[in-house]
Amino acid sequence: MSRTSGAHTRNTQLCVLLQSDVCLLHVSFPCFYSHQTSEFTLLVSNLNHAVQSGSLVVPQVVLSAFQQHKEVKLKSSPADLVTETDQRVEKILISAIRNRYPQHRFIGEESVAAGERLELTDSPTWIIDPIDGTVNFVHRFPFVAISIAFTFNKQIQFGIVYSCVEDKLFYAQRGGGAFLNGEPLYVSGQQDISRCVVVTEIGAERDDVALSTTTSNICRLLKLPVHGVRALGTAAVDMCQVATGGADAYYHIGMHCWDIAASAIIVQEAGGVVMDTDGSEFDMMSRRVIAASSATVADRIAQVIQAFPCCRDDEDNCRCGATGVN
Amino acid sequence: MADQWQSSMDHAVAIARRAGEVVREALLDDRAVMTKSSSVDLVTQTDQKVEQLIIQSVKEKFPTHRFIGEESVAAGESCVLTDCPTWIIDPIDGTTNFVHAFPFVAVSIGFSVNKQVEFGVVYSCLEDKMFTARRGKGAFCNGQPLEVSEQKDIQQSIVATEFGSSRAPEAVDRIFCSLKNVLSIPVHGLRGAGTAAINMCLVASGCVEAYYEIGIHVWDVAAGSLIVCEAGGVLMDVEGGEVDLMSRRIIAANSRTIAERLVREIAPFRPPRDDAPPPN
């Protein structure tokens, strides 16, 4: 599968700095990019180097906390957890980025939980999940990811998912392809649903309607049949399995924009498709997604699964607050 | 006192590692897929090749030992466990994952004497994690000791399970009934890596509190069963009685408390036993 090799010129240079004493990365753009001269390529090689040398602070914060006992609070349900590390990591990231780019905006999971308004505008916006897979993190189940997406004019420009315990850095830039630790990623290209491995999550909802819908969706898919259904506990890492070709599709109802914004562009740049669960265009605020190796498979899944009612991320009265209940 | 099965165990670890290399190399090629009991019960030439590799190597060193191997049984060999030293082999646990290059694929070798598992080796070859246990001597991953989670509250637990390769409507409906019941407890979450052996090692590692499944085979769980026990965990049948590795049903948990709680939620059914005589 060939990569887009033409250059897309935008207003400013993509420039990525890694300041190992502060933050995972600082990025400014939109950008001029081609594979030979792109500063995004520089970004990636810097990121890889920093990951290898262990100089990235944010993953260090996550990994050292991974082995410790964690104080856990509940958010919207008994299965919707948050820890002090989630909050700390998000503050580090936002602070470092804001320091360099004071005009940029943020949609961060824990900021929103603390009452910040969730609104996607045309402004350069960072969409951050400091720890995707908080339940995994609490249990030391080894799939925990930092997810960072950047949008401009409401369009995702690039995404980074760092699966910390596995030490896997997934990333993609619009028009520039998708990569894992420097190697290009391609979806499986599978068109036949009966040969698919599908990844999904049960999610944090535990009310009867959501559970009935969720389990009956998986049941219907299995009976098609599909080859199998898998669940790793983090939407970001699940979706990256589609980008690697290791899975053929992912779907989820009830996750949030910060869970999937980065991996959505990673899947697309690996040649896959993303769409809403009803088959309509992908809308990252809708809290529904299908990511697949092909439109055929995505459409087939859309025919089979049903969504339970879920308020949009950008609806004013839809919040997952930290309730402090333990 | 010297351990009379130490050399067998050392051999199991070495051959599992070698088998893992074969699996990793095969992942670089196309993997032609065949089916067994259903359109989603997959097998490849690599499964068969790896099983032969293991069995041949064992026969050379331990000519009196016996075998129960997944692909040998599929080819018609007996699946009856005797008192003889017996190697219980799943050459690739997670064949569906292997076919798709989904990153969890294990070589599983359990060794039983007098129908009791004496050691277990599970090599998660894409993660390069070697899980081992020797009866009475603990469980390890890459040399580090393993301990199950201390969590006794089911509502703070993660449970691993799989949907299996049966697509028979009765089986699927029971599996989903159990799934919904367990989720409704509620539990923190449900996970499925796609291989029973690795799911059991996740219990032993303390990452999940329990794993349950109906429909697995003895070769999927023989090694993992000892690894869980030696990490401090327990095994139980899905209806609460003693586990029977030939029954194709298992709960592996960090504690009796968690296991017994799951028993209340699982909708049981009885697949044909592994040691049942083949139908005429």
PDB file of C-alpha atoms in Angstrom, chain A residues 78-79 81 135-136 138-143 168 194-197 199 201-202 206 208 211-212 215 218-219 222-223 225-233 241 245-248, chain B residues 39-40 42 96-97 99-104 129 155-158 162-164 167 169 172-173 176 179-180 183-184 186-194 202 206-209:
ATOM      1  CA  PRO A  78     -18.894   1.838  39.975  1.00  0.00           C
ATOM      2  CA  ALA A  79     -16.750   0.855  36.999  1.00  0.00           C
ATOM      3  CA  LEU A  81     -12.578   5.004  37.921  1.00  0.00           C
ATOM      4  CA  VAL A 135      -9.318   0.292  35.414  1.00  0.00           C
ATOM      5  CA  ASN A 136      -6.351  -1.552  33.914  1.00  0.00           C
ATOM      6  CA  VAL A 138      -5.623   0.264  38.987  1.00  0.00           C
ATOM      7  CA  HIS A 139      -5.335  -3.500  38.514  1.00  0.00           C
ATOM      8  CA  ARG A 140      -1.888  -3.492  36.864  1.00  0.00           C
ATOM      9  CA  PHE A 141      -3.429  -5.094  33.798  1.00  0.00           C
ATOM     10  CA  PRO A 142      -0.713  -4.142  31.350  1.00  0.00           C
ATOM     11  CA  PHE A 143      -2.586  -1.967  28.835  1.00  0.00           C
ATOM     12  CA  LYS A 168       4.569   1.017  21.970  1.00  0.00           C
ATOM     13  CA  SER A 194     -16.825 -13.966   8.932  1.00  0.00           C
ATOM     14  CA  ARG A 195     -13.027 -13.810   8.998  1.00  0.00           C
ATOM     15  CA  CYS A 196     -12.798 -10.884  11.358  1.00  0.00           C
ATOM     16  CA  VAL A 197     -11.478 -10.450  14.849  1.00  0.00           C
ATOM     17  CA  VAL A 199     -12.317  -5.692  19.468  1.00  0.00           C
ATOM     18  CA  GLU A 201     -15.293  -2.902  25.326  1.00  0.00           C
ATOM     19  CA  ILE A 202     -18.101  -3.439  27.756  1.00  0.00           C
ATOM     20  CA  ARG A 206     -23.680  -0.928  34.462  1.00  0.00           C
ATOM     21  CA  ASP A 208     -29.553  -2.748  32.644  1.00  0.00           C
ATOM     22  CA  LEU A 211     -25.574  -3.962  29.641  1.00  0.00           C
ATOM     23  CA  SER A 212     -28.352  -5.680  27.700  1.00  0.00           C
ATOM     24  CA  THR A 215     -23.955  -7.970  25.526  1.00  0.00           C
ATOM     25  CA  ILE A 218     -21.474  -9.016  21.026  1.00  0.00           C
ATOM     26  CA  CYS A 219     -23.765 -12.040  20.884  1.00  0.00           C
ATOM     27  CA  LEU A 222     -20.425 -13.792  17.322  1.00  0.00           C
ATOM     28  CA  LYS A 223     -23.315 -15.552  15.632  1.00  0.00           C
ATOM     29  CA  PRO A 225     -20.096 -15.573  12.862  1.00  0.00           C
ATOM     30  CA  VAL A 226     -16.915 -13.633  13.343  1.00  0.00           C
ATOM     31  CA  HIS A 227     -13.588 -15.271  14.157  1.00  0.00           C
ATOM     32  CA  GLY A 228     -13.557 -13.806  17.615  1.00  0.00           C
ATOM     33  CA  VAL A 229     -14.149 -10.885  19.945  1.00  0.00           C
ATOM     34  CA  ARG A 230     -11.408  -9.381  22.090  1.00  0.00           C
ATOM     35  CA  ALA A 231     -11.178  -6.748  24.814  1.00  0.00           C
ATOM     36  CA  LEU A 232      -8.000  -5.175  26.199  1.00  0.00           C
ATOM     37  CA  GLY A 233      -9.601  -2.543  28.399  1.00  0.00           C
ATOM     38  CA  GLN A 241      -4.931  -3.084  16.973  1.00  0.00           C
ATOM     39  CA  GLY A 245      -3.867  -5.283  11.195  1.00  0.00           C
ATOM     40  CA  GLY A 246      -3.978  -7.495  14.298  1.00  0.00           C
ATOM     41  CA  ALA A 247      -7.704  -6.923  14.556  1.00  0.00           C
ATOM     42  CA  ASP A 248     -10.133  -6.142  11.774  1.00  0.00           C
TER      43      ASP A 248
ATOM     44  CA  SER B  39     -15.898 -22.359  10.895  1.00  0.00           C
ATOM     45  CA  VAL B  40     -14.255 -20.406  13.689  1.00  0.00           C
ATOM     46  CA  LEU B  42      -9.004 -22.612  13.352  1.00  0.00           C
ATOM     47  CA  THR B  96      -7.207 -17.250  15.937  1.00  0.00           C
ATOM     48  CA  ASN B  97      -4.895 -14.588  17.337  1.00  0.00           C
ATOM     49  CA  VAL B  99      -3.871 -16.145  12.193  1.00  0.00           C
ATOM     50  CA  HIS B 100      -4.658 -12.468  12.677  1.00  0.00           C
ATOM     51  CA  ALA B 101      -1.355 -11.470  14.272  1.00  0.00           C
ATOM     52  CA  PHE B 102      -3.302 -10.276  17.336  1.00  0.00           C
ATOM     53  CA  PRO B 103      -0.528 -10.127  19.868  1.00  0.00           C
ATOM     54  CA  PHE B 104      -1.336 -12.983  22.286  1.00  0.00           C
ATOM     55  CA  LYS B 129       7.113 -13.975  28.685  1.00  0.00           C
ATOM     56  CA  GLN B 155     -17.138  -5.474  42.760  1.00  0.00           C
ATOM     57  CA  GLN B 156     -13.532  -4.340  42.602  1.00  0.00           C
ATOM     58  CA  SER B 157     -12.484  -7.168  40.312  1.00  0.00           C
ATOM     59  CA  ILE B 158     -11.585  -7.662  36.679  1.00  0.00           C
ATOM     60  CA  GLU B 162     -13.660 -15.883  26.267  1.00  0.00           C
ATOM     61  CA  PHE B 163     -16.570 -16.599  24.006  1.00  0.00           C
ATOM     62  CA  GLY B 164     -15.012 -19.760  22.631  1.00  0.00           C
ATOM     63  CA  ARG B 167     -21.404 -21.103  17.656  1.00  0.00           C
ATOM     64  CA  PRO B 169     -27.048 -21.252  19.750  1.00  0.00           C
ATOM     65  CA  VAL B 172     -23.759 -18.971  22.893  1.00  0.00           C
ATOM     66  CA  ASP B 173     -26.927 -18.036  24.771  1.00  0.00           C
ATOM     67  CA  PHE B 176     -24.038 -14.461  27.184  1.00  0.00           C
ATOM     68  CA  LEU B 179     -21.560 -12.554  30.802  1.00  0.00           C
ATOM     69  CA  LYS B 180     -24.463 -10.269  31.630  1.00  0.00           C
ATOM     70  CA  LEU B 183     -21.154  -7.675  34.546  1.00  0.00           C
ATOM     71  CA  SER B 184     -24.279  -6.825  36.532  1.00  0.00           C
ATOM     72  CA  PRO B 186     -21.089  -5.221  38.939  1.00  0.00           C
ATOM     73  CA  VAL B 187     -17.446  -5.979  38.312  1.00  0.00           C
ATOM     74  CA  HIS B 188     -14.825  -3.426  37.349  1.00  0.00           C
ATOM     75  CA  GLY B 189     -14.476  -4.933  33.919  1.00  0.00           C
ATOM     76  CA  LEU B 190     -14.254  -7.894  31.622  1.00  0.00           C
ATOM     77  CA  ARG B 191     -11.223  -8.735  29.496  1.00  0.00           C
ATOM     78  CA  GLY B 192     -10.415 -11.295  26.841  1.00  0.00           C
ATOM     79  CA  ALA B 193      -6.945 -11.723  25.352  1.00  0.00           C
ATOM     80  CA  GLY B 194      -8.032 -14.642  23.185  1.00  0.00           C
ATOM     81  CA  LEU B 202      -3.002 -12.990  34.031  1.00  0.00           C
ATOM     82  CA  GLY B 206      -2.467 -10.513  39.809  1.00  0.00           C
ATOM     83  CA  CYS B 207      -3.696  -8.427  36.841  1.00  0.00           C
ATOM     84  CA  VAL B 208      -7.140  -9.969  36.897  1.00  0.00           C
ATOM     85  CA  GLU B 209      -8.922 -11.573  39.788  1.00  0.00           C
TER      86      GLU B 209
END
